[in-house]
Short mmCIF file of C-alpha atoms and ligand atoms in Angstrom, two decimals:
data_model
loop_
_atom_site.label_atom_id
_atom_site.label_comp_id
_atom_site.label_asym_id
_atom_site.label_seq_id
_atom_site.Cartn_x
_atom_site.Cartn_y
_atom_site.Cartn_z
CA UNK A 78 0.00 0.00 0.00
CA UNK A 79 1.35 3.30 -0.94
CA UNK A 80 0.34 6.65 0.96
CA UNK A 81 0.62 10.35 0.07
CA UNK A 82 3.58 12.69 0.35
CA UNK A 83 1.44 14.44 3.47
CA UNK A 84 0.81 11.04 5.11
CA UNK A 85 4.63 10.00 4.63
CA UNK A 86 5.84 12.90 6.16
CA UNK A 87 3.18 12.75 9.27
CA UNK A 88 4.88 9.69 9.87
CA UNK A 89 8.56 10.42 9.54
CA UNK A 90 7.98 13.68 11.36
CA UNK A 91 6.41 11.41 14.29
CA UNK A 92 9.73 9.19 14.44
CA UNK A 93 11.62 12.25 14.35
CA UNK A 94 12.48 13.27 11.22
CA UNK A 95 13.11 16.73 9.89
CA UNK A 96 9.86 18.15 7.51
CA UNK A 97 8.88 21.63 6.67
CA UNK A 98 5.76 22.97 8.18
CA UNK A 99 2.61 22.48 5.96
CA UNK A 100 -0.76 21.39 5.48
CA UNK A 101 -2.81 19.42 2.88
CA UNK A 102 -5.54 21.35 0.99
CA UNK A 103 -8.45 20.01 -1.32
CA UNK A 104 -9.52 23.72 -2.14
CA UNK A 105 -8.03 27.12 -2.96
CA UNK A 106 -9.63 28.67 -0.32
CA UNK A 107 -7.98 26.19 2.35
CA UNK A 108 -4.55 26.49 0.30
CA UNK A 109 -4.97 29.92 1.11
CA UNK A 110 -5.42 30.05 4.54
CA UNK A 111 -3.06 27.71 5.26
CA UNK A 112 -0.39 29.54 3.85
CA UNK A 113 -1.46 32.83 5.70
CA UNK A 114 -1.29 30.40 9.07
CA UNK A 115 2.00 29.35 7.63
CA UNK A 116 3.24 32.95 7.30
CA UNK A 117 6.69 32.55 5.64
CA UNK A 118 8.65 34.02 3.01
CA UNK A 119 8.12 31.33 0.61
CA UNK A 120 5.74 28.44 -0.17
CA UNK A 121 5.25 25.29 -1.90
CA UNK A 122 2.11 24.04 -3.74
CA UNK A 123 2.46 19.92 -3.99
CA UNK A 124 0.15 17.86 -5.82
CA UNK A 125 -0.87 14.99 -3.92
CA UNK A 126 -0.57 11.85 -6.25
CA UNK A 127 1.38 8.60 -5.50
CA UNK A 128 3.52 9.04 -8.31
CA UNK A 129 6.62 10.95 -8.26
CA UNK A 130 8.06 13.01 -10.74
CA UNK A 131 5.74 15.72 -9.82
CA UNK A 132 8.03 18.95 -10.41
CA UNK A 133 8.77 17.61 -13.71
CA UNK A 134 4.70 17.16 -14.60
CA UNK A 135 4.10 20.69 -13.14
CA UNK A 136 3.04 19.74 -10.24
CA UNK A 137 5.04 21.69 -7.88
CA UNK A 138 5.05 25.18 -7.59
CA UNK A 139 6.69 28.55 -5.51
CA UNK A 140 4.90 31.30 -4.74
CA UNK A 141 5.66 34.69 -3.35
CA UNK A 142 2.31 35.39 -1.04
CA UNK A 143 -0.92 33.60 0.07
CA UNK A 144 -2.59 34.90 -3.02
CA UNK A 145 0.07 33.00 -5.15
CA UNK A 146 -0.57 29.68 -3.26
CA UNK A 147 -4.02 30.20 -4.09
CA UNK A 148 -3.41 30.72 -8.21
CA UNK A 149 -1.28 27.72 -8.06
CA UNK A 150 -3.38 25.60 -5.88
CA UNK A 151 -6.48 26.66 -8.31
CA UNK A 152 -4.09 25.26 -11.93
CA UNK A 153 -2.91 22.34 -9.68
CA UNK A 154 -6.01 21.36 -8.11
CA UNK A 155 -8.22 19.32 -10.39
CA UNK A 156 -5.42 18.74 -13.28
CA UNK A 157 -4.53 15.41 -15.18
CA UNK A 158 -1.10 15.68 -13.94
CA UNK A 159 1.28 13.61 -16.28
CA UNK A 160 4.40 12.62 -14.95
CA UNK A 161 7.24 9.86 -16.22
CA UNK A 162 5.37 7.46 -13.29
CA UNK A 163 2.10 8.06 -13.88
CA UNK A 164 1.92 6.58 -17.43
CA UNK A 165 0.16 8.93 -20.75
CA UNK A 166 -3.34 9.45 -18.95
CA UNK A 167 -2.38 10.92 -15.49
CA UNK A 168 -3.73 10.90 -12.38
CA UNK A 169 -6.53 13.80 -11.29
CA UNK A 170 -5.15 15.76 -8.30
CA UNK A 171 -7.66 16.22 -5.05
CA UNK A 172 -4.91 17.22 -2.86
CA UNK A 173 -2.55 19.57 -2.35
CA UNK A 174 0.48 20.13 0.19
CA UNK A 175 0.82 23.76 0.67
CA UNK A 176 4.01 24.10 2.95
CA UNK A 177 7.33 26.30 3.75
CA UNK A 178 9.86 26.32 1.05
CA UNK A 179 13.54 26.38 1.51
CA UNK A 180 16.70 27.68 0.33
CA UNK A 181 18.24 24.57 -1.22
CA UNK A 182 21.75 24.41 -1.53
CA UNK A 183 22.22 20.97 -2.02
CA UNK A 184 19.60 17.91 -2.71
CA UNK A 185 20.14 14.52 -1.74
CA UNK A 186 18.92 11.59 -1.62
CA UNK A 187 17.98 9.39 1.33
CA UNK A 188 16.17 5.58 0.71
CA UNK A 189 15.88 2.57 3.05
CA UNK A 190 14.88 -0.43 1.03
CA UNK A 191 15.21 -4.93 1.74
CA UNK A 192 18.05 -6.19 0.25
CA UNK A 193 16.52 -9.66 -0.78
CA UNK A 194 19.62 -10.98 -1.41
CA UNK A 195 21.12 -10.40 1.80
CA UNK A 196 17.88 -10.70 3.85
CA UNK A 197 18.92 -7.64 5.38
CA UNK A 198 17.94 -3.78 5.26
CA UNK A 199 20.11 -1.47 2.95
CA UNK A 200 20.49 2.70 3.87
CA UNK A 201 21.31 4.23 1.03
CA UNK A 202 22.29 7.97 0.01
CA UNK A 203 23.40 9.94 -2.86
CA UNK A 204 25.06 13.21 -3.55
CA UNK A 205 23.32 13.31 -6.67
CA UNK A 206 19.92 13.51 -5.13
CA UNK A 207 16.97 15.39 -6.77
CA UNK A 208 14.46 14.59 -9.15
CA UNK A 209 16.51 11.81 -11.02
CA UNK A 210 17.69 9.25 -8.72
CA UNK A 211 16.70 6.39 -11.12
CA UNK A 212 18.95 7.78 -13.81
CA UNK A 213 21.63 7.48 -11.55
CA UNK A 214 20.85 3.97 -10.07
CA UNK A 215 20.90 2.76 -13.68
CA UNK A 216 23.89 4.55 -15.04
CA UNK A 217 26.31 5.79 -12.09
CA UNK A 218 25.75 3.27 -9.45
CA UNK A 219 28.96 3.93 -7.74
CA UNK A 220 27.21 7.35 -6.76
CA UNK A 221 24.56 5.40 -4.52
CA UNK A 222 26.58 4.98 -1.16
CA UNK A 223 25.30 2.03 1.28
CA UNK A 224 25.09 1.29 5.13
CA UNK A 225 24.33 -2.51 5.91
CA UNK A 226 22.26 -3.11 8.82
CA UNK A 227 22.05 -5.77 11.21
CA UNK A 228 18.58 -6.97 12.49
CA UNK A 229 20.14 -7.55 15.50
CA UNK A 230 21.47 -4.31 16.68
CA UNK A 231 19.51 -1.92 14.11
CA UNK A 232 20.84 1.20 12.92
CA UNK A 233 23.36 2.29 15.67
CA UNK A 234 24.91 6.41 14.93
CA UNK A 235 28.26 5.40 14.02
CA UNK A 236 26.74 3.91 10.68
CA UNK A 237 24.39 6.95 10.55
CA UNK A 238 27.28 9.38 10.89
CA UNK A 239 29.46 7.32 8.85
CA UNK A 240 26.53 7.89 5.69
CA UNK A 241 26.54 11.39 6.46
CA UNK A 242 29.96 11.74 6.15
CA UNK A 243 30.18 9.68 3.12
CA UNK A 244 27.72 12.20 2.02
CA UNK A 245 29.79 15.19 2.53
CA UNK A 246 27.13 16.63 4.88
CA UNK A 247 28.71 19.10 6.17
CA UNK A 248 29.94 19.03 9.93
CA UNK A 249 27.92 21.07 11.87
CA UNK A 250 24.90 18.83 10.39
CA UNK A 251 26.27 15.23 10.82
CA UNK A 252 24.67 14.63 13.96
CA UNK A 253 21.48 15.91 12.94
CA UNK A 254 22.08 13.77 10.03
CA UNK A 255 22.11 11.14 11.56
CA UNK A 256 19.60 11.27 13.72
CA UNK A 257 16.75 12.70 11.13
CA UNK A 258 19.02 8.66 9.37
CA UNK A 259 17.83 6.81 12.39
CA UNK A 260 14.19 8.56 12.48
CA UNK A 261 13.85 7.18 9.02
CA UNK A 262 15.07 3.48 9.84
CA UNK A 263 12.70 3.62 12.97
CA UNK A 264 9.40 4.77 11.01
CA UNK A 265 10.55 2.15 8.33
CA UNK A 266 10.40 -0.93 11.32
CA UNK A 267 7.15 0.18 13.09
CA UNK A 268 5.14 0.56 10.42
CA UNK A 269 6.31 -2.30 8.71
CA UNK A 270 7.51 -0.46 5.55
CA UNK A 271 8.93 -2.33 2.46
CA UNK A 272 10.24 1.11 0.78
CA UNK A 273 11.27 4.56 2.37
CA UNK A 274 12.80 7.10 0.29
CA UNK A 275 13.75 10.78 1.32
CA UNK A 276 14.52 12.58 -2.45
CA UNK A 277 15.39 15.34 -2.39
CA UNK A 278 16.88 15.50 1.28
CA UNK A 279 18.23 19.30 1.36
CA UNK A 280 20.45 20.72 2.81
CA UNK A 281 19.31 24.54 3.06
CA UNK A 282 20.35 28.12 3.92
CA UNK A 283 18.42 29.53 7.46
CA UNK A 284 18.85 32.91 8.67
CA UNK A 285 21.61 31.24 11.20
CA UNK A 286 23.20 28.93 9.54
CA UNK A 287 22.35 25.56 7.85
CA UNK A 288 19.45 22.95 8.34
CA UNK A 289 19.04 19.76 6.47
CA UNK A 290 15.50 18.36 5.88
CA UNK A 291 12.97 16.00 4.23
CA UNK A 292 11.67 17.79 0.49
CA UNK A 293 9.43 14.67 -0.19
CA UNK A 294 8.68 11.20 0.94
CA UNK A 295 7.75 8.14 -0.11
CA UNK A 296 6.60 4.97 2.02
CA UNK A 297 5.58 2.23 0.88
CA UNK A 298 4.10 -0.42 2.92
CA UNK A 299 3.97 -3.96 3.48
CA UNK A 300 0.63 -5.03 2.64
CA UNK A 301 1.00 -8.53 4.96
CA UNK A 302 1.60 -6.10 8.27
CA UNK A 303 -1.13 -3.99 7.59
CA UNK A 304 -3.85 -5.68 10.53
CA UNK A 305 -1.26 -4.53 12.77
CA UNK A 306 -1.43 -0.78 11.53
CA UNK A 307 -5.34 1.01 11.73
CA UNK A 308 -3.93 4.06 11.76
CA UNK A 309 -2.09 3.49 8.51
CA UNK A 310 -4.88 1.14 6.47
CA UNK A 311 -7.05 4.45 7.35
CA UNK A 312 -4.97 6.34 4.75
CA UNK A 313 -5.61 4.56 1.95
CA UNK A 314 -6.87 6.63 -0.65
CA UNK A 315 -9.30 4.63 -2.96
CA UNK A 316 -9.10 7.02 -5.61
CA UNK A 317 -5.51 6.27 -6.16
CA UNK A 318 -5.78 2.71 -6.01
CA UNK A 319 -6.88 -0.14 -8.95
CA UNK A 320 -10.65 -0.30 -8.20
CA UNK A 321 -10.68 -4.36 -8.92
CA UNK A 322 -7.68 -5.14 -6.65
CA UNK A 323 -9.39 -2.84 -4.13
CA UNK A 324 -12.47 -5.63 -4.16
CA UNK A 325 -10.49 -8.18 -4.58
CA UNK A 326 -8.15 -7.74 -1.71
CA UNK A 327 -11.90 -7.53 0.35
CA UNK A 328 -13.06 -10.58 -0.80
CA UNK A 329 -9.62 -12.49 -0.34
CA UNK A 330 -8.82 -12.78 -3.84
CA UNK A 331 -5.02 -12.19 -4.70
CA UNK A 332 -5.68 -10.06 -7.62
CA UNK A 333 -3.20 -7.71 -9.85
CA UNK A 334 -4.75 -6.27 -12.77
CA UNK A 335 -2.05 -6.08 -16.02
CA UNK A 336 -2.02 -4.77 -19.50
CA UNK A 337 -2.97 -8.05 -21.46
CA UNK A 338 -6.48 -9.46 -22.95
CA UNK A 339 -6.04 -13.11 -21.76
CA UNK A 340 -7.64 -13.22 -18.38
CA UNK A 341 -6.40 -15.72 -15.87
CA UNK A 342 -7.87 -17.73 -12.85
CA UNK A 343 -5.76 -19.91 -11.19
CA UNK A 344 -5.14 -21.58 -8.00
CA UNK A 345 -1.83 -20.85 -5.74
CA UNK A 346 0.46 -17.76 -6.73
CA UNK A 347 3.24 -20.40 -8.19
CA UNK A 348 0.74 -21.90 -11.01
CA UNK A 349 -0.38 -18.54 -11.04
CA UNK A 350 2.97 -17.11 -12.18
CA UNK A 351 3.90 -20.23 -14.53
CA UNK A 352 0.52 -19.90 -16.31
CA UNK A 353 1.48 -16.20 -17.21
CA UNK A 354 4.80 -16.97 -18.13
CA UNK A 355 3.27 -19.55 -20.19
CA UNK A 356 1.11 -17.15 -22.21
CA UNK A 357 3.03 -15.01 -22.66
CA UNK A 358 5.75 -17.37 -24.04
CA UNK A 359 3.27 -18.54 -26.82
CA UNK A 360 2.15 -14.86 -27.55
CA UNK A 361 -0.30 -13.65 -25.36
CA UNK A 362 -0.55 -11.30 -22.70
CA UNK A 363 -2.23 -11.92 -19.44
CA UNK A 364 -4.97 -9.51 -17.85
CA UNK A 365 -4.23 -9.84 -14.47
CA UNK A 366 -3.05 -12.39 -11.75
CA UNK A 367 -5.41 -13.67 -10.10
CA UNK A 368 -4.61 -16.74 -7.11
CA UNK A 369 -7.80 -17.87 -6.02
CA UNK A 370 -6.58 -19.86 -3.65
CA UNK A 371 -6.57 -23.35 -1.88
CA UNK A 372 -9.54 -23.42 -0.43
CA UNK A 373 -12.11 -22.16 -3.79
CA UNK A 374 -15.55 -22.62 -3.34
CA UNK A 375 -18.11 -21.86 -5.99
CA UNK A 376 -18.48 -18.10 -4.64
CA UNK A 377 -15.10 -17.70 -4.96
CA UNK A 378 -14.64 -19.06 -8.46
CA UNK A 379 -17.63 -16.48 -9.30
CA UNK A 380 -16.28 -13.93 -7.28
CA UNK A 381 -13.30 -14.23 -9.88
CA UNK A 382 -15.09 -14.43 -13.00
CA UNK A 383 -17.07 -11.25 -11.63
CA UNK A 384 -13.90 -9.64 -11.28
CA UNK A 385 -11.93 -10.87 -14.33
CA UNK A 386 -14.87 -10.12 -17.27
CA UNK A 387 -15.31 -6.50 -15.05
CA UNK A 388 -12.02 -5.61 -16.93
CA UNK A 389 -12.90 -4.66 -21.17
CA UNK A 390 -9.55 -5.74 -21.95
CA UNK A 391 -10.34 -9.18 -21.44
CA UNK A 392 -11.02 -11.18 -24.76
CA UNK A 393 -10.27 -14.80 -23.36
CA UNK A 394 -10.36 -16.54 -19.83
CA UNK A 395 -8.13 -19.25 -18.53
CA UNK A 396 -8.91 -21.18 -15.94
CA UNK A 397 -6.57 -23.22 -14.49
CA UNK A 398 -6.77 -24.63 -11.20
CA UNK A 399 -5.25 -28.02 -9.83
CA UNK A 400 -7.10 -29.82 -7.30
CA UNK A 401 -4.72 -31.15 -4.80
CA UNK A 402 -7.22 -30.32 -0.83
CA UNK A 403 -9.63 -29.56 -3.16
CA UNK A 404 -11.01 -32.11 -5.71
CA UNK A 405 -11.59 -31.70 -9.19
CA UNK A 406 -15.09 -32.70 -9.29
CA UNK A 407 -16.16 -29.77 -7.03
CA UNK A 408 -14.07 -27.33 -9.30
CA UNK A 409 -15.32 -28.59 -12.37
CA UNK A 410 -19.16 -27.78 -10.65
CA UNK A 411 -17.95 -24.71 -9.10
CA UNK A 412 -16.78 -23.53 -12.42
CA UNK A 413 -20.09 -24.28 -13.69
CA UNK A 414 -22.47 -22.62 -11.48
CA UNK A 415 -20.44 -19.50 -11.44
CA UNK A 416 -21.09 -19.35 -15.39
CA UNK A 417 -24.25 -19.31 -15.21
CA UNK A 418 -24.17 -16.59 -12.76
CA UNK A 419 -22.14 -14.53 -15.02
CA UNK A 420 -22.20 -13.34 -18.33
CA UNK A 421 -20.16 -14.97 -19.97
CA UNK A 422 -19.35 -13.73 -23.70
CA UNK A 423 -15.72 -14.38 -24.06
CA UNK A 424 -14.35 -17.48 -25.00
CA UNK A 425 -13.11 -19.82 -22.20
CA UNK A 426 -10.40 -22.21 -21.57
CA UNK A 427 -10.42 -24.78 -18.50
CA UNK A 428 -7.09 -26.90 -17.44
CA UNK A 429 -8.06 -29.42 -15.01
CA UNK A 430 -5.10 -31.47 -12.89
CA UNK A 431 -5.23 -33.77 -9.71
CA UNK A 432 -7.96 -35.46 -7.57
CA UNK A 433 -10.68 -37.04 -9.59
CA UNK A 434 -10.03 -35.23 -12.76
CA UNK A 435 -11.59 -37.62 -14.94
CA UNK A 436 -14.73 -37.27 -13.11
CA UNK A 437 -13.89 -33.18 -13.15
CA UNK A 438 -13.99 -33.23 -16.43
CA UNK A 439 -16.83 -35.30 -17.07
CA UNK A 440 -18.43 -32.86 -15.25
CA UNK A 441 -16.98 -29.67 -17.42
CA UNK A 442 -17.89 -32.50 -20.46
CA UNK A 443 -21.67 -32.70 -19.90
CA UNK A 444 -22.84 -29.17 -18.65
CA UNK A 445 -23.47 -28.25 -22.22
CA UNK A 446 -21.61 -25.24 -21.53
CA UNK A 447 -19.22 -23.81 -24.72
CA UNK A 448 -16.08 -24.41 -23.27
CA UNK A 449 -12.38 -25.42 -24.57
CA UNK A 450 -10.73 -28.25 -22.62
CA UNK A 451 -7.08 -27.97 -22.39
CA UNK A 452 -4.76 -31.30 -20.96
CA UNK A 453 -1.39 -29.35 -19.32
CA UNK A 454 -0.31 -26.10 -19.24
CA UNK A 455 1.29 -25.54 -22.38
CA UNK A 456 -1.73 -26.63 -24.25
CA UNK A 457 -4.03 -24.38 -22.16
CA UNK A 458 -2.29 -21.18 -22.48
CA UNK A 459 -1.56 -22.00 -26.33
CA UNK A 460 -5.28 -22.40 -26.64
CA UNK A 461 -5.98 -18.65 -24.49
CA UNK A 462 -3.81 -17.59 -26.84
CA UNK A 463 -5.30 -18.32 -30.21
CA UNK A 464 -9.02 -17.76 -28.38
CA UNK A 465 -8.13 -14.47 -28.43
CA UNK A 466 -6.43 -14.33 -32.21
CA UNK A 467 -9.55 -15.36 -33.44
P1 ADP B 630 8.65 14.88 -7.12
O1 ADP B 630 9.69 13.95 -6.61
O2 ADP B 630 7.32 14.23 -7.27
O3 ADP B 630 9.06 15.62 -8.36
P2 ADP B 630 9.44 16.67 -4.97
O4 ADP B 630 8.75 16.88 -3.70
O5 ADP B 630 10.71 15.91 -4.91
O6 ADP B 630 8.42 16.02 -6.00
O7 ADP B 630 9.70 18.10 -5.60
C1 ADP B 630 10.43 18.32 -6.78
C2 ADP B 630 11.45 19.43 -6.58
O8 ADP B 630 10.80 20.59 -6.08
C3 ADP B 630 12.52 19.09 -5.55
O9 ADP B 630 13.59 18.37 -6.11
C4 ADP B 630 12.91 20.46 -5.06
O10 ADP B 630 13.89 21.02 -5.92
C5 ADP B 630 11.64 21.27 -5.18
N1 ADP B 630 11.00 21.35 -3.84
C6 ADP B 630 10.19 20.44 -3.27
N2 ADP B 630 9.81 20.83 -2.03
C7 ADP B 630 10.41 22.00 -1.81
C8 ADP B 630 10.43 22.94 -0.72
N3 ADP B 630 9.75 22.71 0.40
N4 ADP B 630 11.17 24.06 -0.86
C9 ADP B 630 11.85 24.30 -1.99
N5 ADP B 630 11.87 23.48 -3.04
C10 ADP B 630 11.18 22.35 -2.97
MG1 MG B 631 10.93 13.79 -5.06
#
């Protein structure tokens, strides 16, 4: 689950961590007055999308006065905003961030991400922080500097300070490096994130001196954990989230809706990912994944279909479900008596395996229904496949 920029930063600011003063805003009128609360110099007008890339979209703006927050909150407010993440249509803004901006004299970049390989989680920063840290991952990765940590013992200040200095954060700031470093690791383990990323993390000119502080933030969060996190599931914004996977993840579907025509059904995430790789390696492209589990009964085999012919891109279902706990027989009528509850107008392809498949697909045999049997995988996704060529 992903949250917005003024949701991240209520969080990191809770553990600690540096953020400029500011307040979300769904009008002009409340941009407005927040910035004349706010009374500063200069302000910022943030869309609220989860999708970065925002300044280059123009979906960040300065302004000079109250009155200027308002103009900009007024364009921003209620715009397709089109950025490199949010793909050719955009996403409508509802929300804006109106908070203090800074003198930036440097931008950096801050992350905390799982190292899979290592089991372990990775701190990583960058000089070369800003608006393109992926260009730099990709093509300089030498500039993304990394601090190790141990489950064990966490993220002690030594490794912290030795970032920051790796960083050339300049001396005064280390500590308060460091500790904005550890807020960051610490809002990352309690709420269970799988992704934190600081970008740009400035370091700016104050009246005495220097300050360094959080731009933007991202947090991204594990979606297993969330039961132990009401205050965090209540952010979810349903706007900015697939409206199928929203239903399915109610209904205790596994469900990820993708760019292809050939929708799938299948039971346990494995077969789920072979039978995808499987289309697609004859030609096709699958719809969505969709596990519907060990445990399918008939409402959740019609649950699916409800689901999977909701999407218009789908020209062709796939069903393919072995019955190991759960017999093939009971499938074979479960598959049944969902079709009939659905409208089905697509052509569609059932792969039986495992207990009592003969008698499963008797079953599938006899119903009269217009279906094309399929015997292994390979068959069943070539079949999808030329279902939907025809
Ligand atoms: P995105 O990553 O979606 O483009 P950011 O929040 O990183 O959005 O903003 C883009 C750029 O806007 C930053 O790299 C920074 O230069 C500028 N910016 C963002 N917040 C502030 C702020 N509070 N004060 C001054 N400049 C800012
Ligand atoms: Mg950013």
């Amino acid at each position: 689950m992903n949250v917005h920029e003024y949701q991240a930063k209520q969080i990191l600011e809770a553990h600690g961590v540096n953020v400029q003063r500011g307040e979300v805003a769904a009008t002009s009128d409340e941009a407005e007055a927040i910035a004349r609360q706010l009374n500063c110099q200069l302000y910022i007008v943030k869309a609220q999308i989860h999708a970065g890339g925002r300044g280059k979209g123009g979906g960040v703006k300065l302004a000079k006065s109250p009155e200027e927050v308002r103009e900009h909150a007024d364009a921003i407010l209620g715009m397709q905003l089109v950025t490199p993440q949010t793909g050719p249509a955009g996403k409508l803004v509802r929300k804006v961030l109106v908070a203090e901006a800074s003198d930036i004299e440097r931008e950096l970049y801050l992350g905390m991400v799982i190292d899979r390989t290592d089991s372990r989680l990775v701190l990583m920063g960058s000089e070369e922080g800003g608006v393109d840290i992926e260009e730099v991952a990709a093509t300089r990765p030498e500039k993304i500097l990394k601090q190790t940590i141990d489950p064990a013992i966490g993220l002690p200040a030594f490794q912290a300070r030795q970032l920051a200095f790796d960083l050339n954060i300049p001396r005064e700031l280390v500590n308060k490096a460091a500790d904005l470093m550890i807020g960051l690791y610490n809002a990352f383990v309690d709420s269970d994130c799988s992704l934190a990323e600081i970008n740009p993390l400035a370091i700016t000119k104050t009246d005495d001196g220097q300050d360094i502080v959080a731009l933007d933030a991202k947090l991204n969060f594990d979606d297993n954990a969330l039961w132990e996190h009401e205050e965090i599931g209540a952010m979810r914004d349903p706007n900015e989230e697939d409206a199928r996977e929203l239903e399915a993840g109610k209904s205790g579907l596994s469900y990820i809706s993708l760019d292809g025509n050939i929708g799938c059904m299948v039971n346990g995430a494995g077969l789920a990912m072979a039978t995808m790789d499987l289309i697609q390696l004859h030609g096709g492209e699958p719809a969505n994944f969709l596990d519907v589990g060990g445990g399918a009964t008939t409402e959740t085999v019609t649950h699916a279909f409800r689901l999977i012919l909701a999407d218009e891109k789908v020209q062709a279902v796939l069903v393919n479900i072995f019955g190991g706990i759960m017999q093939c027989d009971v499938i074979a009528n479960g598959i049944i008596e969902a079709v009939k509850q659905v409208d089905l107008t697509v052509p569609l392809v059932v792969r039986l395996e495992g207990t009592n498949v003969e008698l499963g697909k008797q079953i599938l045999a006899d119903s009269g229904l217009n279906l094309i049997a399929a015997d292994g995988l390979s068959e069943a996704a070539q079949k999808a496949v030329q279902a939907v060529a025809n």
